[in-house]
Amino acid sequence: RFQGTWGAIADDFVAQRIETGEAKAHDVVSVILMGDEPLILFDNVPTDWILYNRILDLYHGQYRMQLKRNGPMQIVEPGGHGNYIPALELARKMLSSNNSSS
């Protein structure tokens, strides 16, 4: 399921929006991982082929990032129980701080 999610986001959301011209230069995407604590994976990243490739790296298990403050770079993998409320609260805060969000 983890890989299927990233494949769907890459192909059905990012690539489709780029190929149809829906994605404009000012369109940005944020992605929050839901684990024991919410983690911002992408924050206001342009909807472009670079984002597409970064998401494909997640699909192939090759995307590395710092999962804990001052921690080592690690491969992003599924884990935890998916605490939705903290992640949704973080998403609400991120949206409310962006005047042109939707």
PDB file of N, CA and C in Angstrom:
ATOM      1  N   ARG A   1       0.824  -1.204   0.000  1.00  0.00           N
ATOM      2  CA  ARG A   1       0.000   0.000   0.000  1.00  0.00           C
ATOM      3  C   ARG A   1       0.858   1.254   0.000  1.00  0.00           C
ATOM      4  N   PHE A   2       1.956   1.222   0.760  1.00  0.00           N
ATOM      5  CA  PHE A   2       2.826   2.395   0.862  1.00  0.00           C
ATOM      6  C   PHE A   2       3.322   2.809  -0.525  1.00  0.00           C
ATOM      7  N   GLN A   3       3.835   1.851  -1.299  1.00  0.00           N
ATOM      8  CA  GLN A   3       4.335   2.170  -2.628  1.00  0.00           C
ATOM      9  C   GLN A   3       3.202   2.587  -3.561  1.00  0.00           C
ATOM     10  N   GLY A   4       2.072   1.914  -3.476  1.00  0.00           N
ATOM     11  CA  GLY A   4       0.941   2.262  -4.327  1.00  0.00           C
ATOM     12  C   GLY A   4       0.470   3.686  -4.117  1.00  0.00           C
ATOM     13  N   THR A   5       0.525   4.140  -2.879  1.00  0.00           N
ATOM     14  CA  THR A   5       0.130   5.521  -2.560  1.00  0.00           C
ATOM     15  C   THR A   5       1.028   6.505  -3.287  1.00  0.00           C
ATOM     16  N   TRP A   6       2.341   6.284  -3.219  1.00  0.00           N
ATOM     17  CA  TRP A   6       3.272   7.225  -3.862  1.00  0.00           C
ATOM     18  C   TRP A   6       3.137   7.169  -5.376  1.00  0.00           C
ATOM     19  N   GLY A   7       2.915   5.979  -5.936  1.00  0.00           N
ATOM     20  CA  GLY A   7       2.713   5.867  -7.383  1.00  0.00           C
ATOM     21  C   GLY A   7       1.487   6.630  -7.839  1.00  0.00           C
ATOM     22  N   ALA A   8       0.406   6.522  -7.064  1.00  0.00           N
ATOM     23  CA  ALA A   8      -0.830   7.235  -7.409  1.00  0.00           C
ATOM     24  C   ALA A   8      -0.643   8.746  -7.301  1.00  0.00           C
ATOM     25  N   ILE A   9       0.032   9.199  -6.272  1.00  0.00           N
ATOM     26  CA  ILE A   9       0.263  10.647  -6.130  1.00  0.00           C
ATOM     27  C   ILE A   9       1.114  11.151  -7.290  1.00  0.00           C
ATOM     28  N   ALA A  10       2.172  10.411  -7.634  1.00  0.00           N
ATOM     29  CA  ALA A  10       3.060  10.833  -8.721  1.00  0.00           C
ATOM     30  C   ALA A  10       2.318  10.867 -10.056  1.00  0.00           C
ATOM     31  N   ASP A  11       1.649   9.763 -10.391  1.00  0.00           N
ATOM     32  CA  ASP A  11       1.024   9.666 -11.719  1.00  0.00           C
ATOM     33  C   ASP A  11      -0.322  10.372 -11.819  1.00  0.00           C
ATOM     34  N   ASP A  12      -1.184  10.135 -10.846  1.00  0.00           N
ATOM     35  CA  ASP A  12      -2.565  10.623 -10.937  1.00  0.00           C
ATOM     36  C   ASP A  12      -2.742  12.062 -10.463  1.00  0.00           C
ATOM     37  N   PHE A  13      -1.794  12.563  -9.721  1.00  0.00           N
ATOM     38  CA  PHE A  13      -1.916  13.950  -9.259  1.00  0.00           C
ATOM     39  C   PHE A  13      -0.866  14.837  -9.924  1.00  0.00           C
ATOM     40  N   VAL A  14       0.403  14.575  -9.667  1.00  0.00           N
ATOM     41  CA  VAL A  14       1.455  15.478 -10.145  1.00  0.00           C
ATOM     42  C   VAL A  14       1.576  15.426 -11.671  1.00  0.00           C
ATOM     43  N   ALA A  15       1.834  14.245 -12.232  1.00  0.00           N
ATOM     44  CA  ALA A  15       2.048  14.152 -13.688  1.00  0.00           C
ATOM     45  C   ALA A  15       0.819  14.608 -14.471  1.00  0.00           C
ATOM     46  N   GLN A  16      -0.344  14.192 -14.023  1.00  0.00           N
ATOM     47  CA  GLN A  16      -1.566  14.572 -14.738  1.00  0.00           C
ATOM     48  C   GLN A  16      -1.743  16.085 -14.758  1.00  0.00           C
ATOM     49  N   ARG A  17      -1.488  16.739 -13.638  1.00  0.00           N
ATOM     50  CA  ARG A  17      -1.653  18.197 -13.570  1.00  0.00           C
ATOM     51  C   ARG A  17      -0.627  18.904 -14.474  1.00  0.00           C
ATOM     52  N   ILE A  18       0.590  18.365 -14.524  1.00  0.00           N
ATOM     53  CA  ILE A  18       1.613  18.973 -15.389  1.00  0.00           C
ATOM     54  C   ILE A  18       1.239  18.769 -16.857  1.00  0.00           C
ATOM     55  N   GLU A  19       0.894  17.542 -17.222  1.00  0.00           N
ATOM     56  CA  GLU A  19       0.616  17.215 -18.628  1.00  0.00           C
ATOM     57  C   GLU A  19      -0.619  17.922 -19.179  1.00  0.00           C
ATOM     58  N   THR A  20      -1.616  18.162 -18.340  1.00  0.00           N
ATOM     59  CA  THR A  20      -2.826  18.848 -18.804  1.00  0.00           C
ATOM     60  C   THR A  20      -2.713  20.368 -18.715  1.00  0.00           C
ATOM     61  N   GLY A  21      -1.625  20.856 -18.124  1.00  0.00           N
ATOM     62  CA  GLY A  21      -1.446  22.291 -17.968  1.00  0.00           C
ATOM     63  C   GLY A  21      -2.154  22.872 -16.760  1.00  0.00           C
ATOM     64  N   GLU A  22      -2.770  22.019 -15.937  1.00  0.00           N
ATOM     65  CA  GLU A  22      -3.430  22.501 -14.723  1.00  0.00           C
ATOM     66  C   GLU A  22      -2.435  23.077 -13.730  1.00  0.00           C
ATOM     67  N   ALA A  23      -1.250  22.470 -13.653  1.00  0.00           N
ATOM     68  CA  ALA A  23      -0.234  22.933 -12.700  1.00  0.00           C
ATOM     69  C   ALA A  23       0.411  24.201 -13.250  1.00  0.00           C
ATOM     70  N   LYS A  24       0.326  25.246 -12.479  1.00  0.00           N
ATOM     71  CA  LYS A  24       0.925  26.526 -12.857  1.00  0.00           C
ATOM     72  C   LYS A  24       2.187  26.741 -12.030  1.00  0.00           C
ATOM     73  N   ALA A  25       3.000  27.712 -12.435  1.00  0.00           N
ATOM     74  CA  ALA A  25       4.287  27.954 -11.770  1.00  0.00           C
ATOM     75  C   ALA A  25       4.135  28.268 -10.283  1.00  0.00           C
ATOM     76  N   HIS A  26       3.005  28.833  -9.890  1.00  0.00           N
ATOM     77  CA  HIS A  26       2.807  29.222  -8.496  1.00  0.00           C
ATOM     78  C   HIS A  26       2.133  28.130  -7.647  1.00  0.00           C
ATOM     79  N   ASP A  27       1.735  27.014  -8.263  1.00  0.00           N
ATOM     80  CA  ASP A  27       1.086  25.928  -7.512  1.00  0.00           C
ATOM     81  C   ASP A  27       2.122  25.147  -6.718  1.00  0.00           C
ATOM     82  N   VAL A  28       1.855  24.976  -5.437  1.00  0.00           N
ATOM     83  CA  VAL A  28       2.769  24.241  -4.571  1.00  0.00           C
ATOM     84  C   VAL A  28       2.013  23.143  -3.832  1.00  0.00           C
ATOM     85  N   VAL A  29       2.770  22.149  -3.369  1.00  0.00           N
ATOM     86  CA  VAL A  29       2.210  20.999  -2.673  1.00  0.00           C
ATOM     87  C   VAL A  29       2.971  20.796  -1.371  1.00  0.00           C
ATOM     88  N   SER A  30       2.243  20.437  -0.334  1.00  0.00           N
ATOM     89  CA  SER A  30       2.852  20.016   0.927  1.00  0.00           C
ATOM     90  C   SER A  30       2.339  18.610   1.230  1.00  0.00           C
ATOM     91  N   VAL A  31       3.208  17.773   1.780  1.00  0.00           N
ATOM     92  CA  VAL A  31       2.843  16.414   2.147  1.00  0.00           C
ATOM     93  C   VAL A  31       3.272  16.180   3.582  1.00  0.00           C
ATOM     94  N   ILE A  32       2.331  15.697   4.388  1.00  0.00           N
ATOM     95  CA  ILE A  32       2.594  15.410   5.797  1.00  0.00           C
ATOM     96  C   ILE A  32       2.457  13.908   6.017  1.00  0.00           C
ATOM     97  N   LEU A  33       3.480  13.307   6.598  1.00  0.00           N
ATOM     98  CA  LEU A  33       3.413  11.898   6.954  1.00  0.00           C
ATOM     99  C   LEU A  33       2.725  11.760   8.299  1.00  0.00           C
ATOM    100  N   MET A  34       1.858  10.755   8.405  1.00  0.00           N
ATOM    101  CA  MET A  34       1.150  10.493   9.656  1.00  0.00           C
ATOM    102  C   MET A  34       1.794   9.292  10.324  1.00  0.00           C
ATOM    103  N   GLY A  35       2.511   9.522  11.400  1.00  0.00           N
ATOM    104  CA  GLY A  35       3.128   8.449  12.169  1.00  0.00           C
ATOM    105  C   GLY A  35       2.856   8.715  13.632  1.00  0.00           C
ATOM    106  N   ASP A  36       3.806   8.350  14.470  1.00  0.00           N
ATOM    107  CA  ASP A  36       3.643   8.651  15.890  1.00  0.00           C
ATOM    108  C   ASP A  36       3.524  10.154  16.104  1.00  0.00           C
ATOM    109  N   GLU A  37       4.243  10.922  15.278  1.00  0.00           N
ATOM    110  CA  GLU A  37       4.122  12.378  15.247  1.00  0.00           C
ATOM    111  C   GLU A  37       4.082  12.795  13.778  1.00  0.00           C
ATOM    112  N   PRO A  38       3.360  13.860  13.444  1.00  0.00           N
ATOM    113  CA  PRO A  38       3.326  14.274  12.039  1.00  0.00           C
ATOM    114  C   PRO A  38       4.692  14.775  11.598  1.00  0.00           C
ATOM    115  N   LEU A  39       5.020  14.517  10.340  1.00  0.00           N
ATOM    116  CA  LEU A  39       6.302  14.937   9.786  1.00  0.00           C
ATOM    117  C   LEU A  39       6.049  15.550   8.416  1.00  0.00           C
ATOM    118  N   ILE A  40       6.541  16.766   8.226  1.00  0.00           N
ATOM    119  CA  ILE A  40       6.393  17.438   6.931  1.00  0.00           C
ATOM    120  C   ILE A  40       7.427  16.857   5.988  1.00  0.00           C
ATOM    121  N   LEU A  41       6.949  16.168   4.967  1.00  0.00           N
ATOM    122  CA  LEU A  41       7.827  15.548   3.985  1.00  0.00           C
ATOM    123  C   LEU A  41       8.192  16.554   2.901  1.00  0.00           C
ATOM    124  N   PHE A  42       7.202  17.249   2.372  1.00  0.00           N
ATOM    125  CA  PHE A  42       7.409  18.317   1.391  1.00  0.00           C
ATOM    126  C   PHE A  42       6.618  19.527   1.872  1.00  0.00           C
ATOM    127  N   ASP A  43       7.238  20.684   1.832  1.00  0.00           N
ATOM    128  CA  ASP A  43       6.576  21.902   2.292  1.00  0.00           C
ATOM    129  C   ASP A  43       6.618  22.956   1.190  1.00  0.00           C
ATOM    130  N   ASN A  44       5.452  23.243   0.619  1.00  0.00           N
ATOM    131  CA  ASN A  44       5.319  24.260  -0.428  1.00  0.00           C
ATOM    132  C   ASN A  44       6.286  24.026  -1.591  1.00  0.00           C
ATOM    133  N   VAL A  45       6.297  22.793  -2.095  1.00  0.00           N
ATOM    134  CA  VAL A  45       7.156  22.408  -3.205  1.00  0.00           C
ATOM    135  C   VAL A  45       6.378  22.615  -4.509  1.00  0.00           C
ATOM    136  N   PRO A  46       6.999  23.228  -5.522  1.00  0.00           N
ATOM    137  CA  PRO A  46       6.293  23.437  -6.793  1.00  0.00           C
ATOM    138  C   PRO A  46       5.829  22.120  -7.415  1.00  0.00           C
ATOM    139  N   THR A  47       4.680  22.173  -8.080  1.00  0.00           N
ATOM    140  CA  THR A  47       4.138  21.011  -8.784  1.00  0.00           C
ATOM    141  C   THR A  47       4.847  20.921 -10.131  1.00  0.00           C
ATOM    142  N   ASP A  48       5.977  20.207 -10.138  1.00  0.00           N
ATOM    143  CA  ASP A  48       6.782  20.091 -11.355  1.00  0.00           C
ATOM    144  C   ASP A  48       7.384  18.692 -11.447  1.00  0.00           C
ATOM    145  N   TRP A  49       8.199  18.471 -12.482  1.00  0.00           N
ATOM    146  CA  TRP A  49       8.785  17.144 -12.686  1.00  0.00           C
ATOM    147  C   TRP A  49       9.796  16.793 -11.600  1.00  0.00           C
ATOM    148  N   ILE A  50      10.368  17.786 -10.953  1.00  0.00           N
ATOM    149  CA  ILE A  50      11.285  17.510  -9.835  1.00  0.00           C
ATOM    150  C   ILE A  50      10.501  16.868  -8.697  1.00  0.00           C
ATOM    151  N   LEU A  51       9.341  17.425  -8.372  1.00  0.00           N
ATOM    152  CA  LEU A  51       8.486  16.816  -7.342  1.00  0.00           C
ATOM    153  C   LEU A  51       8.088  15.407  -7.766  1.00  0.00           C
ATOM    154  N   TYR A  52       7.708  15.237  -9.010  1.00  0.00           N
ATOM    155  CA  TYR A  52       7.337  13.918  -9.525  1.00  0.00           C
ATOM    156  C   TYR A  52       8.454  12.908  -9.261  1.00  0.00           C
ATOM    157  N   ASN A  53       9.679  13.284  -9.592  1.00  0.00           N
ATOM    158  CA  ASN A  53      10.812  12.374  -9.394  1.00  0.00           C
ATOM    159  C   ASN A  53      11.108  12.120  -7.921  1.00  0.00           C
ATOM    160  N   ARG A  54      10.923  13.118  -7.089  1.00  0.00           N
ATOM    161  CA  ARG A  54      11.117  12.910  -5.646  1.00  0.00           C
ATOM    162  C   ARG A  54      10.085  11.924  -5.108  1.00  0.00           C
ATOM    163  N   ILE A  55       8.862  12.022  -5.599  1.00  0.00           N
ATOM    164  CA  ILE A  55       7.824  11.078  -5.166  1.00  0.00           C
ATOM    165  C   ILE A  55       8.126   9.679  -5.696  1.00  0.00           C
ATOM    166  N   LEU A  56       8.635   9.580  -6.916  1.00  0.00           N
ATOM    167  CA  LEU A  56       9.025   8.260  -7.431  1.00  0.00           C
ATOM    168  C   LEU A  56      10.159   7.663  -6.605  1.00  0.00           C
ATOM    169  N   ASP A  57      11.055   8.501  -6.088  1.00  0.00           N
ATOM    170  CA  ASP A  57      12.095   7.993  -5.181  1.00  0.00           C
ATOM    171  C   ASP A  57      11.464   7.366  -3.943  1.00  0.00           C
ATOM    172  N   LEU A  58      10.378   7.963  -3.442  1.00  0.00           N
ATOM    173  CA  LEU A  58       9.650   7.362  -2.326  1.00  0.00           C
ATOM    174  C   LEU A  58       9.069   6.016  -2.744  1.00  0.00           C
ATOM    175  N   TYR A  59       8.505   5.965  -3.940  1.00  0.00           N
ATOM    176  CA  TYR A  59       7.910   4.738  -4.458  1.00  0.00           C
ATOM    177  C   TYR A  59       8.955   3.618  -4.515  1.00  0.00           C
ATOM    178  N   HIS A  60      10.160   3.970  -4.924  1.00  0.00           N
ATOM    179  CA  HIS A  60      11.225   2.974  -5.061  1.00  0.00           C
ATOM    180  C   HIS A  60      12.024   2.774  -3.773  1.00  0.00           C
ATOM    181  N   GLY A  61      11.616   3.443  -2.697  1.00  0.00           N
ATOM    182  CA  GLY A  61      12.302   3.280  -1.416  1.00  0.00           C
ATOM    183  C   GLY A  61      13.680   3.893  -1.379  1.00  0.00           C
ATOM    184  N   GLN A  62      13.871   4.983  -2.133  1.00  0.00           N
ATOM    185  CA  GLN A  62      15.190   5.598  -2.224  1.00  0.00           C
ATOM    186  C   GLN A  62      15.245   7.019  -1.678  1.00  0.00           C
ATOM    187  N   TYR A  63      14.138   7.528  -1.164  1.00  0.00           N
ATOM    188  CA  TYR A  63      14.125   8.919  -0.697  1.00  0.00           C
ATOM    189  C   TYR A  63      14.622   8.965   0.742  1.00  0.00           C
ATOM    190  N   ARG A  64      15.622   9.776   0.973  1.00  0.00           N
ATOM    191  CA  ARG A  64      16.189   9.909   2.319  1.00  0.00           C
ATOM    192  C   ARG A  64      15.925  11.314   2.845  1.00  0.00           C
ATOM    193  N   MET A  65      15.606  11.378   4.132  1.00  0.00           N
ATOM    194  CA  MET A  65      15.442  12.674   4.777  1.00  0.00           C
ATOM    195  C   MET A  65      15.691  12.511   6.265  1.00  0.00           C
ATOM    196  N   GLN A  66      15.802  13.618   6.934  1.00  0.00           N
ATOM    197  CA  GLN A  66      16.003  13.605   8.377  1.00  0.00           C
ATOM    198  C   GLN A  66      14.637  13.424   9.028  1.00  0.00           C
ATOM    199  N   LEU A  67      14.392  12.247   9.603  1.00  0.00           N
ATOM    200  CA  LEU A  67      13.082  11.939  10.160  1.00  0.00           C
ATOM    201  C   LEU A  67      12.907  12.462  11.581  1.00  0.00           C
ATOM    202  N   LYS A  68      14.003  12.721  12.260  1.00  0.00           N
ATOM    203  CA  LYS A  68      13.949  13.293  13.606  1.00  0.00           C
ATOM    204  C   LYS A  68      14.914  14.463  13.660  1.00  0.00           C
ATOM    205  N   ARG A  69      14.541  15.469  14.427  1.00  0.00           N
ATOM    206  CA  ARG A  69      15.378  16.653  14.553  1.00  0.00           C
ATOM    207  C   ARG A  69      16.797  16.250  14.946  1.00  0.00           C
ATOM    208  N   ASN A  70      17.771  16.733  14.191  1.00  0.00           N
ATOM    209  CA  ASN A  70      19.187  16.442  14.402  1.00  0.00           C
ATOM    210  C   ASN A  70      19.518  14.958  14.269  1.00  0.00           C
ATOM    211  N   GLY A  71      18.624  14.187  13.672  1.00  0.00           N
ATOM    212  CA  GLY A  71      18.871  12.764  13.473  1.00  0.00           C
ATOM    213  C   GLY A  71      19.568  12.509  12.152  1.00  0.00           C
ATOM    214  N   PRO A  72      19.935  11.263  11.897  1.00  0.00           N
ATOM    215  CA  PRO A  72      20.599  10.933  10.643  1.00  0.00           C
ATOM    216  C   PRO A  72      19.615  10.912   9.473  1.00  0.00           C
ATOM    217  N   MET A  73      20.155  10.994   8.271  1.00  0.00           N
ATOM    218  CA  MET A  73      19.330  10.857   7.080  1.00  0.00           C
ATOM    219  C   MET A  73      18.889   9.396   7.004  1.00  0.00           C
ATOM    220  N   GLN A  74      17.586   9.171   6.771  1.00  0.00           N
ATOM    221  CA  GLN A  74      17.041   7.826   6.734  1.00  0.00           C
ATOM    222  C   GLN A  74      16.111   7.679   5.547  1.00  0.00           C
ATOM    223  N   ILE A  75      15.934   6.441   5.107  1.00  0.00           N
ATOM    224  CA  ILE A  75      14.957   6.164   4.059  1.00  0.00           C
ATOM    225  C   ILE A  75      13.563   6.273   4.671  1.00  0.00           C
ATOM    226  N   VAL A  76      12.663   6.937   3.980  1.00  0.00           N
ATOM    227  CA  VAL A  76      11.284   7.083   4.452  1.00  0.00           C
ATOM    228  C   VAL A  76      10.573   5.748   4.250  1.00  0.00           C
ATOM    229  N   GLU A  77      10.049   5.209   5.335  1.00  0.00           N
ATOM    230  CA  GLU A  77       9.346   3.920   5.309  1.00  0.00           C
ATOM    231  C   GLU A  77       8.069   4.044   6.128  1.00  0.00           C
ATOM    232  N   PRO A  78       7.096   3.169   5.880  1.00  0.00           N
ATOM    233  CA  PRO A  78       5.889   3.205   6.707  1.00  0.00           C
ATOM    234  C   PRO A  78       6.217   2.778   8.123  1.00  0.00           C
ATOM    235  N   GLY A  79       5.487   3.356   9.067  1.00  0.00           N
ATOM    236  CA  GLY A  79       5.697   2.989  10.461  1.00  0.00           C
ATOM    237  C   GLY A  79       4.748   3.733  11.357  1.00  0.00           C
ATOM    238  N   GLY A  80       4.557   3.233  12.542  1.00  0.00           N
ATOM    239  CA  GLY A  80       3.658   3.885  13.484  1.00  0.00           C
ATOM    240  C   GLY A  80       2.212   3.530  13.188  1.00  0.00           C
ATOM    241  N   HIS A  81       1.334   4.189  13.898  1.00  0.00           N
ATOM    242  CA  HIS A  81      -0.083   3.867  13.804  1.00  0.00           C
ATOM    243  C   HIS A  81      -0.890   4.888  13.022  1.00  0.00           C
ATOM    244  N   GLY A  82      -0.263   5.899  12.473  1.00  0.00           N
ATOM    245  CA  GLY A  82      -0.998   6.878  11.678  1.00  0.00           C
ATOM    246  C   GLY A  82      -1.942   7.724  12.519  1.00  0.00           C
ATOM    247  N   ASN A  83      -1.371   8.517  13.404  1.00  0.00           N
ATOM    248  CA  ASN A  83      -2.183   9.398  14.239  1.00  0.00           C
ATOM    249  C   ASN A  83      -2.697  10.553  13.386  1.00  0.00           C
ATOM    250  N   TYR A  84      -3.972  10.487  13.023  1.00  0.00           N
ATOM    251  CA  TYR A  84      -4.538  11.446  12.081  1.00  0.00           C
ATOM    252  C   TYR A  84      -4.737  12.836  12.664  1.00  0.00           C
ATOM    253  N   ILE A  85      -5.193  12.928  13.884  1.00  0.00           N
ATOM    254  CA  ILE A  85      -5.530  14.238  14.452  1.00  0.00           C
ATOM    255  C   ILE A  85      -4.331  15.186  14.482  1.00  0.00           C
ATOM    256  N   PRO A  86      -3.155  14.783  14.989  1.00  0.00           N
ATOM    257  CA  PRO A  86      -2.018  15.712  14.968  1.00  0.00           C
ATOM    258  C   PRO A  86      -1.617  16.121  13.549  1.00  0.00           C
ATOM    259  N   ALA A  87      -1.671  15.190  12.596  1.00  0.00           N
ATOM    260  CA  ALA A  87      -1.307  15.511  11.217  1.00  0.00           C
ATOM    261  C   ALA A  87      -2.326  16.468  10.595  1.00  0.00           C
ATOM    262  N   LEU A  88      -3.599  16.250  10.851  1.00  0.00           N
ATOM    263  CA  LEU A  88      -4.623  17.155  10.332  1.00  0.00           C
ATOM    264  C   LEU A  88      -4.519  18.538  10.958  1.00  0.00           C
ATOM    265  N   GLU A  89      -4.182  18.604  12.219  1.00  0.00           N
ATOM    266  CA  GLU A  89      -3.985  19.903  12.882  1.00  0.00           C
ATOM    267  C   GLU A  89      -2.800  20.641  12.256  1.00  0.00           C
ATOM    268  N   LEU A  90      -1.719  19.923  11.996  1.00  0.00           N
ATOM    269  CA  LEU A  90      -0.563  20.529  11.332  1.00  0.00           C
ATOM    270  C   LEU A  90      -0.951  21.020   9.939  1.00  0.00           C
ATOM    271  N   ALA A  91      -1.719  20.231   9.201  1.00  0.00           N
ATOM    272  CA  ALA A  91      -2.174  20.642   7.870  1.00  0.00           C
ATOM    273  C   ALA A  91      -3.026  21.907   7.954  1.00  0.00           C
ATOM    274  N   ARG A  92      -3.898  21.973   8.952  1.00  0.00           N
ATOM    275  CA  ARG A  92      -4.734  23.173   9.134  1.00  0.00           C
ATOM    276  C   ARG A  92      -3.862  24.395   9.380  1.00  0.00           C
ATOM    277  N   LYS A  93      -2.848  24.247  10.227  1.00  0.00           N
ATOM    278  CA  LYS A  93      -1.937  25.385  10.525  1.00  0.00           C
ATOM    279  C   LYS A  93      -1.180  25.815   9.270  1.00  0.00           C
ATOM    280  N   MET A  94      -0.729  24.831   8.495  1.00  0.00           N
ATOM    281  CA  MET A  94       0.005  25.159   7.278  1.00  0.00           C
ATOM    282  C   MET A  94      -0.894  25.875   6.279  1.00  0.00           C
ATOM    283  N   LEU A  95      -2.136  25.401   6.130  1.00  0.00           N
ATOM    284  CA  LEU A  95      -3.065  26.053   5.210  1.00  0.00           C
ATOM    285  C   LEU A  95      -3.421  27.466   5.658  1.00  0.00           C
ATOM    286  N   SER A  96      -3.621  27.645   6.959  1.00  0.00           N
ATOM    287  CA  SER A  96      -4.015  28.972   7.447  1.00  0.00           C
ATOM    288  C   SER A  96      -2.872  29.973   7.374  1.00  0.00           C
ATOM    289  N   SER A  97      -1.630  29.495   7.283  1.00  0.00           N
ATOM    290  CA  SER A  97      -0.501  30.421   7.165  1.00  0.00           C
ATOM    291  C   SER A  97      -0.240  30.818   5.723  1.00  0.00           C
ATOM    292  N   ASN A  98      -0.949  30.205   4.782  1.00  0.00           N
ATOM    293  CA  ASN A  98      -0.790  30.501   3.351  1.00  0.00           C
ATOM    294  C   ASN A  98      -2.059  31.199   2.879  1.00  0.00           C
ATOM    295  N   ASN A  99      -1.931  32.466   2.518  1.00  0.00           N
ATOM    296  CA  ASN A  99      -3.115  33.263   2.146  1.00  0.00           C
ATOM    297  C   ASN A  99      -3.815  32.790   0.884  1.00  0.00           C
ATOM    298  N   SER A 100      -3.104  32.107   0.003  1.00  0.00           N
ATOM    299  CA  SER A 100      -3.734  31.670  -1.239  1.00  0.00           C
ATOM    300  C   SER A 100      -3.864  30.144  -1.278  1.00  0.00           C
ATOM    301  N   SER A 101      -4.096  29.538  -0.137  1.00  0.00           N
ATOM    302  CA  SER A 101      -4.188  28.072  -0.065  1.00  0.00           C
ATOM    303  C   SER A 101      -5.594  27.604  -0.382  1.00  0.00           C
ATOM    304  N   SER A 102      -5.663  26.322  -0.769  1.00  0.00           N
ATOM    305  CA  SER A 102      -6.967  25.711  -0.998  1.00  0.00           C
ATOM    306  C   SER A 102      -6.893  24.233  -0.690  1.00  0.00           C
TER     307      SER A 102
END
